[in-house]
Coordinates of C-alpha atoms in Angstrom, one line a residue:
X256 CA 2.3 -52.8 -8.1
X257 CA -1.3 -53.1 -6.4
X258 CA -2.5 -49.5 -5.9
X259 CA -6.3 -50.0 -6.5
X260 CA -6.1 -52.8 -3.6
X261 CA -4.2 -50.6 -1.2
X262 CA -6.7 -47.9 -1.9
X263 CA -9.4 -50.5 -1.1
X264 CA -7.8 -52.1 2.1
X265 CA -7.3 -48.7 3.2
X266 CA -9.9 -47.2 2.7
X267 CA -9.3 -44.1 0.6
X268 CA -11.7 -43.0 -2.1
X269 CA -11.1 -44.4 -5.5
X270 CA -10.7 -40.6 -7.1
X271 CA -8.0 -38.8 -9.8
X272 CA -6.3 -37.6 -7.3
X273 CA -5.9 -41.3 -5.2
X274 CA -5.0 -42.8 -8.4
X275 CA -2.4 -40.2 -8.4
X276 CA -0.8 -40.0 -4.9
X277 CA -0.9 -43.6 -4.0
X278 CA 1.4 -44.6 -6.3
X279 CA 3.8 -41.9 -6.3
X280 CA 3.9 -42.9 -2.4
X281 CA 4.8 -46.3 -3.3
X282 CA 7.6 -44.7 -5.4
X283 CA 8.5 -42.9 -2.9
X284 CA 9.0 -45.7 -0.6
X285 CA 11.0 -47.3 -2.9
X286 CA 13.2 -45.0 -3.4
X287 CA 14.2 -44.4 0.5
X288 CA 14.9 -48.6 -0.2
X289 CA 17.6 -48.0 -3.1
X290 CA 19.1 -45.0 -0.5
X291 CA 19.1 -47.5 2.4
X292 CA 20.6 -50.2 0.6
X293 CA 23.0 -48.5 -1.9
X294 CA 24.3 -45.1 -0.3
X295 CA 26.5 -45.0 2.5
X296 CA 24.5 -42.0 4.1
X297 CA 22.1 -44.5 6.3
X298 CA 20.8 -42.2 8.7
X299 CA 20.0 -39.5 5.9
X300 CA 17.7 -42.0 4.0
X301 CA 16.2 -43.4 7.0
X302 CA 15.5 -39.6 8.7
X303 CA 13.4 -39.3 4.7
X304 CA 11.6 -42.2 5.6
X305 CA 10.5 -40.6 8.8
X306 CA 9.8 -37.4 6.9
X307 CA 7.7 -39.8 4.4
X308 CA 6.2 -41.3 7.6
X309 CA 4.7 -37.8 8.9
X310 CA 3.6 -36.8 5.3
X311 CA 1.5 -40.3 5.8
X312 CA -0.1 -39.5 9.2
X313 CA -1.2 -36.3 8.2
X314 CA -2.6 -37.3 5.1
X315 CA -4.6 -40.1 7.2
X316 CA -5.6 -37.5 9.8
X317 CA -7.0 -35.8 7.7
X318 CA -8.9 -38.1 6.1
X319 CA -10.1 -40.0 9.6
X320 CA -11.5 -36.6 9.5
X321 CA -13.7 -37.2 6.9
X322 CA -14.6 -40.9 7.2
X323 CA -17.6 -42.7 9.0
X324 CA -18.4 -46.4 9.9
X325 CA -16.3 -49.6 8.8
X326 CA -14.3 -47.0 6.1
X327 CA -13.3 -45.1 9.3
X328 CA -12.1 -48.3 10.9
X329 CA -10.3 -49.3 8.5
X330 CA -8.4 -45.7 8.1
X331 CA -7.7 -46.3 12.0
X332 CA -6.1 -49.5 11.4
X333 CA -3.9 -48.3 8.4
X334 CA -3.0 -45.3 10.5
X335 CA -2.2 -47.4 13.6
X336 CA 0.1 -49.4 11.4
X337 CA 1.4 -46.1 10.0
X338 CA 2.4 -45.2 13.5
X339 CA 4.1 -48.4 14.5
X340 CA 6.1 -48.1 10.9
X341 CA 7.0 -44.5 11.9
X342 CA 8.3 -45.4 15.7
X343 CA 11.1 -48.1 14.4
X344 CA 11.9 -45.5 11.8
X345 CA 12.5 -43.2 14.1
X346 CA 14.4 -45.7 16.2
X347 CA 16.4 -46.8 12.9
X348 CA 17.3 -42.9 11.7
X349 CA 18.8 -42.4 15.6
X350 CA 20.5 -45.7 15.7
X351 CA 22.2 -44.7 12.0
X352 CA 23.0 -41.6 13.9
X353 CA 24.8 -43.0 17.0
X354 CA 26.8 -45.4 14.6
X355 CA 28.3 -42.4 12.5
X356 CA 29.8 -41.0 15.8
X357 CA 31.3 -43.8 16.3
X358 CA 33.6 -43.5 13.4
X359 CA 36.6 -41.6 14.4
X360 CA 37.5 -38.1 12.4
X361 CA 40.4 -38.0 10.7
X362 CA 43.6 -37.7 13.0
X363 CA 41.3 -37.7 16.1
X364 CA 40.2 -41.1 18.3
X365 CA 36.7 -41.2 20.1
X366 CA 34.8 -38.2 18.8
X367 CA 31.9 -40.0 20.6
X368 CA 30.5 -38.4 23.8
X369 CA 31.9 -40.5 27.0
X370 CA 35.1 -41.2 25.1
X371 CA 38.1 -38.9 25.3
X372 CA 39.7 -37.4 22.5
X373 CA 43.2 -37.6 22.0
X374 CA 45.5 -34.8 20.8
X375 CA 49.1 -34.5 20.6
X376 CA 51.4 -31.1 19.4
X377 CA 54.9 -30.2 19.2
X378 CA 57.0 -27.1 19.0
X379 CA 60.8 -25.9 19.4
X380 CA 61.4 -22.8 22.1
X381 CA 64.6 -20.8 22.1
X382 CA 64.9 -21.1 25.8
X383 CA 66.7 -24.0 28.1
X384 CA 63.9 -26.5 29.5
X385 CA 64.7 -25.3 32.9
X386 CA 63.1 -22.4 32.2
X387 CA 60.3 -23.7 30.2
X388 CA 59.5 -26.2 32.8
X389 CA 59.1 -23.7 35.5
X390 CA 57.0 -21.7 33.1
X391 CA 54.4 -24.6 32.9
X392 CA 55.0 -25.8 36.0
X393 CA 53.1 -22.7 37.7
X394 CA 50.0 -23.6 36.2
X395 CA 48.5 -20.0 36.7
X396 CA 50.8 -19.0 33.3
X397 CA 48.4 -21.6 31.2
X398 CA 45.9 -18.8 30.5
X399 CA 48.5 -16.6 29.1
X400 CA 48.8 -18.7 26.2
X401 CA 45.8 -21.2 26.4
X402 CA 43.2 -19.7 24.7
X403 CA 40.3 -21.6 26.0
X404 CA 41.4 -21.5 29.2
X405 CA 39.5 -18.2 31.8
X406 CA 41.4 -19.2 34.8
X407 CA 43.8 -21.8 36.5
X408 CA 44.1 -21.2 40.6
X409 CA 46.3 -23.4 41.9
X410 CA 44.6 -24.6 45.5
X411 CA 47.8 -26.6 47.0
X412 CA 51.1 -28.1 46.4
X413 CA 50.0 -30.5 43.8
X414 CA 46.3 -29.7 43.0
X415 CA 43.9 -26.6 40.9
X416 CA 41.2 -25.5 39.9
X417 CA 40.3 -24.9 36.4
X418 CA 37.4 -22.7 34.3
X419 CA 37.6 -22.8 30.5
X420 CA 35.5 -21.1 27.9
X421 CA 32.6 -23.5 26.2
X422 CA 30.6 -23.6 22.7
X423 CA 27.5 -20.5 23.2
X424 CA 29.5 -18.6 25.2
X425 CA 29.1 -20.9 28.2
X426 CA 31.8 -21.8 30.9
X427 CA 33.2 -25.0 32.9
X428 CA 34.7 -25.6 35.7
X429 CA 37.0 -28.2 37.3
X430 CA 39.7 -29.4 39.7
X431 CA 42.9 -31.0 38.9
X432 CA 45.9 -33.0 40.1
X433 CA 49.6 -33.0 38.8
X434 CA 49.8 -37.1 39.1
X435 CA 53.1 -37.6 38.0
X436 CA 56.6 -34.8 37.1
X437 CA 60.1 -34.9 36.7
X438 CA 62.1 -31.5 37.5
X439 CA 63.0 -30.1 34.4
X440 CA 61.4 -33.1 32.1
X441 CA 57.8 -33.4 32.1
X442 CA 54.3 -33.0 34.1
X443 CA 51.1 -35.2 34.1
X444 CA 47.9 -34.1 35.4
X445 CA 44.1 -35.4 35.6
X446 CA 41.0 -33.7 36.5
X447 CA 39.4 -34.6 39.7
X448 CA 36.1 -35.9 41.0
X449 CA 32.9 -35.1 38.8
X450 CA 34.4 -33.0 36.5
X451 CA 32.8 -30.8 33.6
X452 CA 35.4 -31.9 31.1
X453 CA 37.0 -34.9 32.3
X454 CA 40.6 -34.8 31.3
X455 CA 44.2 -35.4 31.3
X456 CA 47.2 -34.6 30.1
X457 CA 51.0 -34.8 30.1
X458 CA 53.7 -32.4 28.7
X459 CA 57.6 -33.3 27.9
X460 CA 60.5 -31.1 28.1
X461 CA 63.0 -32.2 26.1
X462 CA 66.6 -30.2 25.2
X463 CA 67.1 -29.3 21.4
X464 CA 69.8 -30.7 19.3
X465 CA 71.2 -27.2 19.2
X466 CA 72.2 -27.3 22.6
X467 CA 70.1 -23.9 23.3
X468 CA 66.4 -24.9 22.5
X469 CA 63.8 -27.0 24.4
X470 CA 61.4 -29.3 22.2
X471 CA 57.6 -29.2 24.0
X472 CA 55.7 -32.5 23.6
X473 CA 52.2 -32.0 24.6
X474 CA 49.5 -34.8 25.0
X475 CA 46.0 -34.5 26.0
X476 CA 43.0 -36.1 26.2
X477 CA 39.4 -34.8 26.7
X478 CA 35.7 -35.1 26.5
X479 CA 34.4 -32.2 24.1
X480 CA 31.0 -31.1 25.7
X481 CA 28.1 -32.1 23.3
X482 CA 30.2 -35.4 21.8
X483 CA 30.3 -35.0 18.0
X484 CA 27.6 -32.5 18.0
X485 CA 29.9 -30.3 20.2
X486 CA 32.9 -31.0 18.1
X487 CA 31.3 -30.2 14.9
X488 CA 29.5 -27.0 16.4
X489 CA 33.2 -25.9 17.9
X490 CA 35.0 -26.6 14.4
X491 CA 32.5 -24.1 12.4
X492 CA 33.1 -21.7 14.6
X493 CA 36.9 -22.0 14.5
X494 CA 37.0 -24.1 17.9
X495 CA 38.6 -27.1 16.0
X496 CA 40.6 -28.7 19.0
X497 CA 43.8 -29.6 17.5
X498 CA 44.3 -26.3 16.0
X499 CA 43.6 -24.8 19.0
X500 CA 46.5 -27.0 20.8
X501 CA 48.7 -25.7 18.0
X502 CA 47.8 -22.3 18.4
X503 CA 48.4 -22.8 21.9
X504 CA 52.0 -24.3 21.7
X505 CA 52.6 -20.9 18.8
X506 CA 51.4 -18.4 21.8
X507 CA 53.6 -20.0 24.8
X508 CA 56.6 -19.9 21.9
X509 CA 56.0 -16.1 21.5
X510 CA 55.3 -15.2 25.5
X511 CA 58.5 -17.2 26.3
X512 CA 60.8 -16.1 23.5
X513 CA 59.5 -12.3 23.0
X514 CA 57.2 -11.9 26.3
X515 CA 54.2 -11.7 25.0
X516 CA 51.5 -13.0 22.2
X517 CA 52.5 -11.6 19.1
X518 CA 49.3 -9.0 18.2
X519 CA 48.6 -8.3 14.6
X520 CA 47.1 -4.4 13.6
X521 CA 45.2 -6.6 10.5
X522 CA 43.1 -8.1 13.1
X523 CA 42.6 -6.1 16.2
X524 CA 40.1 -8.5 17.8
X525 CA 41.8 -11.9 17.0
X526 CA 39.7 -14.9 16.4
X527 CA 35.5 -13.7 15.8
X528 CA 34.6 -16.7 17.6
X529 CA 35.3 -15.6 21.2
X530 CA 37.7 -12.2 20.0
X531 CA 40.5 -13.7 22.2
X532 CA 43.7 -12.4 22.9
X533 CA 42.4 -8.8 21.8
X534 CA 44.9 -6.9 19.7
X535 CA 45.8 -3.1 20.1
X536 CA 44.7 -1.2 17.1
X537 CA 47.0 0.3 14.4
X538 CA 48.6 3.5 15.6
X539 CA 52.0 5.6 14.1
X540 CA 55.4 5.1 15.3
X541 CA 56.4 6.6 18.7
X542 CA 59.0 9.1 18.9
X543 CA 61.1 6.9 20.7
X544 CA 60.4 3.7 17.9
X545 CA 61.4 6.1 15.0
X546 CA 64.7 7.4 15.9
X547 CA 65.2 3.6 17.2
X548 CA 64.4 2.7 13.5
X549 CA 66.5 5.7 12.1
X550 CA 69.7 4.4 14.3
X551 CA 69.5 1.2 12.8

């Protein structure tokens, strides 16, 4: 509305190309306003005011550069200002940030970091529970069919030690207690001490309708290293945590029903992001497999 003052009070030349950029900033400004105040994307529009804060700065720097006596003072002033307008924009963009965490994903609770995240997962075995329990139950079997998981060693009656596979190819490590079980019905557990990943979980064994089968209810809650960031980063790489629970629960279906992970010859090294559960490559029929497949 005022550019020639503003180009006085700040003591920029009054030039074509002043008379050009100061107002364009001022449209600039207020267009990060209408963003702010219209668009449900806070922290974008407040991280382009900070980007509209450095283009600012650097202008000013460069012309403090340039400037002598009461003009440079006033420069300083403006870029002082400038500075202090940049800090609470900066502090504004962050704070829009943190609040987005906060909103819990879609069939997920407390994607923020410091707050568990709770998944649950289901699936039928043809085997009595007994046997299922007892699968579980000697925790060292997890890895067989938990993909994230390196190693479980179990260190007494009732407690283990866990490492699991991170984001970036890194690793973590923790101990754990069973806290509560029921023969044949169900098992809670809980990590321990200062754990990595603090977490806890519980798992239900519960016989099928048909008399034959066992129904698996698992239920587990977890910190995801990183907080969102970690959970987004995991998801793009094809980390997203409850399909990884469901492809858990598939795997322990196929190792107790068949006796091992079904491998596919389509995709010899499973899953790019961390080629788990490597698959044998495509090779002919034994001797032995054709004349099976002749006799039947």
């Amino acid at each position: 509305m005022a550019p020639d003052r503003v180009r006085r009070i700040s003591g920029v030349d009054d030039s074509a190309r002043s008379r050009v950029v100061v107002p364009l900033v001022g449209a600039r400004e207020l267009v990060h306003a209408a963003g702010l105040l219209t668009s449900g994307r806070k922290g974008f529009w407040a991280w382009t005011r900070v980007a509209g804060d450095a283009m600012d700065l650097t202008a000013l720097g460069v012309a403090l550069s340039h400037r002598t006596g009461a003009r440079r003072r006033r420069l300083v002033g403006i870029t002082g200002a400038i500075a202090g307008i940049t800090l609470v924009d900066v502090l504004t963009a962050v704070r829009a940030g943190r609040a987005k965490d906060t909103d819990p994903a879609p069939g997920a609770r407390g994607a923020r970091e410091g707050e568990p995240m709770d998944l649950t997962a289901t699936t039928t075995i043809r085997k009595p529970a007994t046997e299922v329990y007892a699968f579980w139950r000697d925790l060292e079997n997890l890895p067989t069919f938990m993909a994230h998981l390196e190693e479980v060693r179990t260190t007494g009656d009732r407690t283990s030690h866990w490492s699991a596979s991170a984001p970036f190819g890194k690793s973590v490590e923790w101990d754990a207690e069973i806290t509560g079980e029921t023969a044949d019905e169900r098992i809670e557990w809980r990590s321990t001490g200062d754990a990595a990943v603090p977490n806890q979980g519980a798992v239900r064994f519960v016989p099928a309708p048909d008399g034959v089968s066992t129904e698996v209810h698992v239920a587990l809650a977890y910190e995801i290293p990183g907080g969102a960031v970690g959970k987004a980063v995991a998801k793009y790489f094809g980390e997203e945590p409850h399909q990884q629970l469901d492809d858990d629960l598939r795997r322990l279906k196929q190792v107790l029903e068949t006796g091992e992970v079904a491998r596919s010859d389509g995709a010899p090294w499973g899953k790019r992001a961390r080629q788990e559960f490597p698959q044998r490559p495509a090779q002919p029929l034994s001797d032995a497999e054709l004349e099976k497949g002749a006799g039947a």
